[in-house]
Each structure stands twice: as C-alpha cells, then as structure tokens.
C-alpha cells in the first residue's frame, strides 16, 4: 500500500499474537512503534507524530482521552468480541474502527485503506443523516437515538456503498457489479430499497427512473 509508507503507526500489543498485522505494518509504515501497554503508548504519542494506532487493547475510555489531544488520529482496535455498546461509543469518538481477531491480511489491508482514504480527505467516518439517524462508515453501524438499527448483510452492503457515492446517481449496472457481483435481479434490489426505506426514511433513497438510485445526504 503506497500511502502507508508516508504514515507513522503505533502498535499497542497485549500478547504479540497478531503477527500478520505486526509484520505488515513494520514493513510498510514510514515509522513503526511497538509497545506492550497503554502507558507506553501515551509516552510514544507525547514524543512522536502518530497517524494510526493499531491496538489489541479494547479500552474505549482510554481512547476517549487519546482523542481529546489527537483529533485526526486513526484508531483500529483488533478484538475477538465487538459489543454493541462499544460500537455506539465508537461513533462518539470518531475515526475508530473495530476489526475481528484473528486478523487476516486482506481485512487488515482493506481497513488500512479505508482509514488512509479518510485521513487524506480530512473527513469523518460519521455521517449525520436526517431524522436523528447516524451512520458509522467504518464499522457499518446505523444508529438512531442511541439504538442500533439492524440491517441484513445485503442491506448493509448497499447502504455502505451508496453512502460512499453520496449525492451521486449510481447506475443499476454499477450496483449489480459492486454489491451483487453480477447476479442482481430487479426484485432483489427493490426489496433491499424497500426495507431500507422502512428502517430509515423514504427521502434518503431516491430512484432515478431508468438509471439507478441516489442517496440524498444534503
């Protein structure tokens, strides 16, 4: 990943078991710092310019404090258990992504790419929608009034892809290739759109007749 070579990464390990992540980051980051506890991580943050934290510690309160001093810092937490309460808190912290352990190389690279794109664009991963809906693009969580709105896998895939193309019309053909891998039927697409409108609000998803759909986020 070309962009990673310009960024400094701090890895906070509690048992050094995620060897794939350690090896990949050590080779590809501009500077790679490895510590084994949260206090040493603070010491590094106080003395070095860190762009991305990769942590095996799932300590939300700790990262709330880190965020106060580091508003642009990208945080990736590797954990075997991702609780709903943590997903809700992650929205408040922003720029915080959870990935499941054991960490696979493909997922690691995908997560890093998403973080770097957000970092380069100087934007948030949190999308504020109308009617008190909030979407966390990193963790693919839709929230309303501090409660998670449950989406099926296909609904979530569609929602994430369309938010990445916000306010632009996405053709049926592009939706088919990107979400259904070429196997989409019009009935399947309409079903997903219908359910999402029920779970959110009708004006969010606009049908462009004969062309495709658009997510209206403005």
mmCIF file of C-alpha atoms in Angstrom:
data_model
loop_
_atom_site.group_PDB
_atom_site.id
_atom_site.type_symbol
_atom_site.label_atom_id
_atom_site.label_comp_id
_atom_site.label_asym_id
_atom_site.label_seq_id
_atom_site.Cartn_x
_atom_site.Cartn_y
_atom_site.Cartn_z
ATOM 1 C CA UNK A 1 0.000 0.000 0.000
ATOM 2 C CA UNK A 2 1.800 3.098 -1.273
ATOM 3 C CA UNK A 3 0.179 5.651 1.055
ATOM 4 C CA UNK A 4 1.143 3.789 4.237
ATOM 5 C CA UNK A 5 4.826 4.477 3.666
ATOM 6 C CA UNK A 6 4.166 8.143 4.461
ATOM 7 C CA UNK A 7 2.428 7.446 7.787
ATOM 8 C CA UNK A 8 3.624 6.587 11.283
ATOM 9 C CA UNK A 9 1.942 3.679 13.048
ATOM 10 C CA UNK A 10 1.822 2.877 16.760
ATOM 11 C CA UNK A 11 1.024 -0.756 17.566
ATOM 12 C CA UNK A 12 -0.241 -1.470 21.094
ATOM 13 C CA UNK A 13 0.064 -5.189 21.767
ATOM 14 C CA UNK A 14 -1.004 -7.157 24.806
ATOM 15 C CA UNK A 15 0.288 -10.566 23.725
ATOM 16 C CA UNK A 16 2.051 -10.175 20.354
ATOM 17 C CA UNK A 17 -0.266 -12.739 18.742
ATOM 18 C CA UNK A 18 -1.376 -10.721 15.708
ATOM 19 C CA UNK A 19 1.845 -11.413 13.843
ATOM 20 C CA UNK A 20 0.371 -10.739 10.410
ATOM 21 C CA UNK A 21 -0.521 -7.188 11.418
ATOM 22 C CA UNK A 22 2.793 -6.550 13.184
ATOM 23 C CA UNK A 23 4.865 -7.797 10.262
ATOM 24 C CA UNK A 24 2.858 -5.953 7.622
ATOM 25 C CA UNK A 25 2.850 -2.634 9.452
ATOM 26 C CA UNK A 26 6.519 -2.905 10.384
ATOM 27 C CA UNK A 27 7.479 -3.388 6.739
ATOM 28 C CA UNK A 28 5.128 -0.853 5.142
ATOM 29 C CA UNK A 29 4.759 2.080 7.548
ATOM 30 C CA UNK A 30 7.057 5.100 7.459
ATOM 31 C CA UNK A 31 7.846 4.610 11.155
ATOM 32 C CA UNK A 32 6.595 1.687 13.225
ATOM 33 C CA UNK A 33 6.440 1.812 17.026
ATOM 34 C CA UNK A 34 5.610 -1.307 19.043
ATOM 35 C CA UNK A 35 4.621 -1.082 22.716
ATOM 36 C CA UNK A 36 3.069 -3.631 25.053
ATOM 37 C CA UNK A 37 0.886 -1.478 27.308
ATOM 38 C CA UNK A 38 -1.278 1.638 27.274
ATOM 39 C CA UNK A 39 1.050 3.812 29.346
ATOM 40 C CA UNK A 40 3.950 3.273 26.979
ATOM 41 C CA UNK A 41 1.594 4.154 24.144
ATOM 42 C CA UNK A 42 0.954 7.527 25.790
ATOM 43 C CA UNK A 43 4.699 8.093 26.035
ATOM 44 C CA UNK A 44 5.091 7.494 22.300
ATOM 45 C CA UNK A 45 2.140 9.745 21.477
ATOM 46 C CA UNK A 46 3.709 12.513 23.543
ATOM 47 C CA UNK A 47 7.034 12.326 21.729
ATOM 48 C CA UNK A 48 6.242 11.167 18.173
ATOM 49 C CA UNK A 49 3.826 12.176 15.430
ATOM 50 C CA UNK A 50 1.498 9.180 15.116
ATOM 51 C CA UNK A 51 -1.056 8.898 12.309
ATOM 52 C CA UNK A 52 -2.568 5.468 13.000
ATOM 53 C CA UNK A 53 -2.923 3.425 16.187
ATOM 54 C CA UNK A 54 -3.444 -0.317 15.889
ATOM 55 C CA UNK A 55 -4.422 -1.688 19.286
ATOM 56 C CA UNK A 56 -5.065 -5.111 20.766
ATOM 57 C CA UNK A 57 -6.485 -3.350 23.829
ATOM 58 C CA UNK A 58 -10.222 -2.727 23.593
ATOM 59 C CA UNK A 59 -10.373 0.148 26.057
ATOM 60 C CA UNK A 60 -12.921 2.726 24.924
ATOM 61 C CA UNK A 61 -12.387 5.105 27.842
ATOM 62 C CA UNK A 62 -8.661 5.184 27.136
ATOM 63 C CA UNK A 63 -9.230 6.126 23.511
ATOM 64 C CA UNK A 64 -11.719 8.816 24.502
ATOM 65 C CA UNK A 65 -8.872 10.521 26.354
ATOM 66 C CA UNK A 66 -6.454 9.980 23.472
ATOM 67 C CA UNK A 67 -8.937 11.560 21.069
ATOM 68 C CA UNK A 68 -9.022 14.828 23.040
ATOM 69 C CA UNK A 69 -5.395 15.505 22.141
ATOM 70 C CA UNK A 70 -5.390 13.822 18.718
ATOM 71 C CA UNK A 71 -8.481 14.776 16.675
ATOM 72 C CA UNK A 72 -7.224 13.314 13.366
ATOM 73 C CA UNK A 73 -5.661 10.133 14.748
ATOM 74 C CA UNK A 74 -6.963 6.975 13.078
ATOM 75 C CA UNK A 75 -7.617 4.151 15.558
ATOM 76 C CA UNK A 76 -8.023 0.471 14.700
ATOM 77 C CA UNK A 77 -8.927 -1.926 17.511
ATOM 78 C CA UNK A 78 -8.455 -5.661 16.971
ATOM 79 C CA UNK A 79 -10.711 -7.681 19.247
ATOM 80 C CA UNK A 80 -12.456 -11.050 19.371
ATOM 81 C CA UNK A 81 -15.654 -9.513 20.766
ATOM 82 C CA UNK A 82 -17.281 -6.384 19.359
ATOM 83 C CA UNK A 83 -20.074 -5.342 21.707
ATOM 84 C CA UNK A 84 -22.978 -3.102 20.727
ATOM 85 C CA UNK A 85 -22.114 -0.647 23.493
ATOM 86 C CA UNK A 86 -18.617 -0.231 22.061
ATOM 87 C CA UNK A 87 -19.986 0.394 18.582
ATOM 88 C CA UNK A 88 -22.187 3.158 19.953
ATOM 89 C CA UNK A 89 -19.279 4.732 21.836
ATOM 90 C CA UNK A 90 -17.082 4.500 18.731
ATOM 91 C CA UNK A 91 -19.462 6.870 16.958
ATOM 92 C CA UNK A 92 -18.828 9.484 19.653
ATOM 93 C CA UNK A 93 -15.062 9.070 19.402
ATOM 94 C CA UNK A 94 -14.967 9.071 15.571
ATOM 95 C CA UNK A 95 -12.226 7.682 13.327
ATOM 96 C CA UNK A 96 -12.270 4.435 15.323
ATOM 97 C CA UNK A 97 -12.600 1.090 13.578
ATOM 98 C CA UNK A 98 -13.049 -2.396 15.032
ATOM 99 C CA UNK A 99 -11.738 -5.488 13.252
ATOM 100 C CA UNK A 100 -12.193 -9.083 14.299
ATOM 101 C CA UNK A 101 -9.342 -11.248 15.538
ATOM 102 C CA UNK A 102 -7.536 -13.250 14.393
ATOM 103 C CA UNK A 103 -6.552 -10.558 11.895
ATOM 104 C CA UNK A 104 -6.407 -11.655 8.266
ATOM 105 C CA UNK A 105 -4.081 -9.843 5.872
ATOM 106 C CA UNK A 106 -6.806 -8.937 3.365
ATOM 107 C CA UNK A 107 -9.017 -7.438 6.065
ATOM 108 C CA UNK A 108 -6.045 -5.571 7.522
ATOM 109 C CA UNK A 109 -5.177 -4.014 4.164
ATOM 110 C CA UNK A 110 -8.815 -3.127 3.490
ATOM 111 C CA UNK A 111 -9.159 -1.487 6.917
ATOM 112 C CA UNK A 112 -5.951 0.484 6.463
ATOM 113 C CA UNK A 113 -7.007 1.635 3.004
ATOM 114 C CA UNK A 114 -10.319 2.920 4.359
ATOM 115 C CA UNK A 115 -8.576 4.766 7.200
ATOM 116 C CA UNK A 116 -5.987 6.303 4.884
ATOM 117 C CA UNK A 117 -8.620 7.492 2.407
ATOM 118 C CA UNK A 118 -10.490 9.205 5.240
ATOM 119 C CA UNK A 119 -7.236 10.645 6.594
ATOM 120 C CA UNK A 120 -6.243 12.038 3.190
ATOM 121 C CA UNK A 121 -9.686 13.554 2.644
ATOM 122 C CA UNK A 122 -9.616 15.108 6.128
ATOM 123 C CA UNK A 123 -13.169 13.991 6.804
ATOM 124 C CA UNK A 124 -15.065 11.989 9.394
ATOM 125 C CA UNK A 125 -16.313 8.420 9.130
ATOM 126 C CA UNK A 126 -19.523 9.510 10.862
ATOM 127 C CA UNK A 127 -22.380 10.560 8.591
ATOM 128 C CA UNK A 128 -25.209 12.554 10.155
ATOM 129 C CA UNK A 129 -28.486 11.883 8.380
ATOM 130 C CA UNK A 130 -31.921 13.392 8.818
ATOM 131 C CA UNK A 131 -34.444 12.358 11.457
ATOM 132 C CA UNK A 132 -31.712 11.631 14.046
ATOM 133 C CA UNK A 133 -30.053 8.835 12.069
ATOM 134 C CA UNK A 134 -26.268 8.450 12.215
ATOM 135 C CA UNK A 135 -24.144 6.105 10.125
ATOM 136 C CA UNK A 136 -20.646 4.911 11.049
ATOM 137 C CA UNK A 137 -18.954 4.164 7.732
ATOM 138 C CA UNK A 138 -16.004 2.413 9.391
ATOM 139 C CA UNK A 139 -17.978 -0.083 11.446
ATOM 140 C CA UNK A 140 -21.051 -0.171 9.207
ATOM 141 C CA UNK A 141 -23.424 0.735 12.013
ATOM 142 C CA UNK A 142 -26.677 2.646 11.586
ATOM 143 C CA UNK A 143 -27.881 4.367 14.741
ATOM 144 C CA UNK A 144 -30.989 6.240 15.772
ATOM 145 C CA UNK A 145 -31.493 7.750 19.216
ATOM 146 C CA UNK A 146 -28.524 5.751 20.567
ATOM 147 C CA UNK A 147 -30.004 2.466 19.358
ATOM 148 C CA UNK A 148 -28.555 0.317 16.590
ATOM 149 C CA UNK A 149 -30.806 -0.236 13.589
ATOM 150 C CA UNK A 150 -30.302 -3.830 12.473
ATOM 151 C CA UNK A 151 -29.590 -4.329 8.774
ATOM 152 C CA UNK A 152 -29.254 -7.529 6.792
ATOM 153 C CA UNK A 153 -25.909 -8.154 5.097
ATOM 154 C CA UNK A 154 -27.206 -7.078 1.689
ATOM 155 C CA UNK A 155 -28.934 -4.015 3.154
ATOM 156 C CA UNK A 156 -25.701 -3.065 4.872
ATOM 157 C CA UNK A 157 -23.614 -3.635 1.727
ATOM 158 C CA UNK A 158 -25.993 -1.433 -0.251
ATOM 159 C CA UNK A 159 -26.106 1.251 2.436
ATOM 160 C CA UNK A 160 -22.327 1.448 2.776
ATOM 161 C CA UNK A 161 -21.725 1.566 -0.949
ATOM 162 C CA UNK A 162 -24.359 4.224 -1.552
ATOM 163 C CA UNK A 163 -23.072 6.451 1.251
ATOM 164 C CA UNK A 164 -19.634 6.283 -0.376
ATOM 165 C CA UNK A 165 -21.317 7.674 -3.517
ATOM 166 C CA UNK A 166 -23.485 10.167 -1.626
ATOM 167 C CA UNK A 167 -25.477 12.675 -3.699
ATOM 168 C CA UNK A 168 -24.412 10.980 -6.935
ATOM 169 C CA UNK A 169 -26.593 8.764 -9.070
ATOM 170 C CA UNK A 170 -25.391 5.154 -9.094
ATOM 171 C CA UNK A 171 -26.497 3.109 -12.091
ATOM 172 C CA UNK A 172 -28.239 -0.238 -11.829
ATOM 173 C CA UNK A 173 -25.260 -1.790 -13.592
ATOM 174 C CA UNK A 174 -22.795 -0.390 -11.039
ATOM 175 C CA UNK A 175 -24.964 -1.551 -8.140
ATOM 176 C CA UNK A 176 -25.172 -5.006 -9.700
ATOM 177 C CA UNK A 177 -21.400 -5.313 -10.139
ATOM 178 C CA UNK A 178 -20.417 -3.782 -6.806
ATOM 179 C CA UNK A 179 -22.967 -5.387 -4.484
ATOM 180 C CA UNK A 180 -24.372 -8.462 -6.233
ATOM 181 C CA UNK A 181 -21.288 -9.453 -8.249
ATOM 182 C CA UNK A 182 -23.350 -9.528 -11.424
ATOM 183 C CA UNK A 183 -26.218 -11.676 -10.116
ATOM 184 C CA UNK A 184 -28.695 -8.936 -9.158
ATOM 185 C CA UNK A 185 -32.365 -9.091 -10.058
ATOM 186 C CA UNK A 186 -34.646 -6.054 -10.049
ATOM 187 C CA UNK A 187 -36.840 -7.751 -7.442
ATOM 188 C CA UNK A 188 -33.849 -8.255 -5.131
ATOM 189 C CA UNK A 189 -32.794 -4.622 -5.491
ATOM 190 C CA UNK A 190 -36.308 -3.296 -4.931
ATOM 191 C CA UNK A 191 -36.633 -5.493 -1.839
ATOM 192 C CA UNK A 192 -33.446 -4.061 -0.312
ATOM 193 C CA UNK A 193 -34.505 -0.486 -1.076
ATOM 194 C CA UNK A 194 -37.990 -1.088 0.345
ATOM 195 C CA UNK A 195 -36.629 -2.474 3.613
ATOM 196 C CA UNK A 196 -34.097 0.335 3.999
ATOM 197 C CA UNK A 197 -36.783 2.947 3.465
ATOM 198 C CA UNK A 198 -38.833 1.284 6.196
ATOM 199 C CA UNK A 199 -35.854 1.310 8.566
ATOM 200 C CA UNK A 200 -34.824 4.897 7.750
ATOM 201 C CA UNK A 201 -36.913 7.396 5.782
ATOM 202 C CA UNK A 202 -38.204 7.481 2.224
ATOM 203 C CA UNK A 203 -36.404 10.623 1.034
ATOM 204 C CA UNK A 204 -32.972 9.160 1.809
ATOM 205 C CA UNK A 205 -33.041 6.828 -1.199
ATOM 206 C CA UNK A 206 -34.201 8.396 -4.450
ATOM 207 C CA UNK A 207 -34.943 6.334 -7.537
ATOM 208 C CA UNK A 208 -33.706 7.884 -10.782
ATOM 209 C CA UNK A 209 -36.088 6.299 -13.262
ATOM 210 C CA UNK A 210 -34.419 4.032 -15.783
ATOM 211 C CA UNK A 211 -30.941 4.812 -14.424
ATOM 212 C CA UNK A 212 -30.419 3.817 -10.793
ATOM 213 C CA UNK A 213 -30.520 5.229 -7.258
ATOM 214 C CA UNK A 214 -29.092 8.144 -5.317
ATOM 215 C CA UNK A 215 -28.549 8.652 -1.585
ATOM 216 C CA UNK A 216 -29.540 12.211 -0.674
ATOM 217 C CA UNK A 217 -27.310 13.286 2.205
ATOM 218 C CA UNK A 218 -27.513 17.046 1.711
#
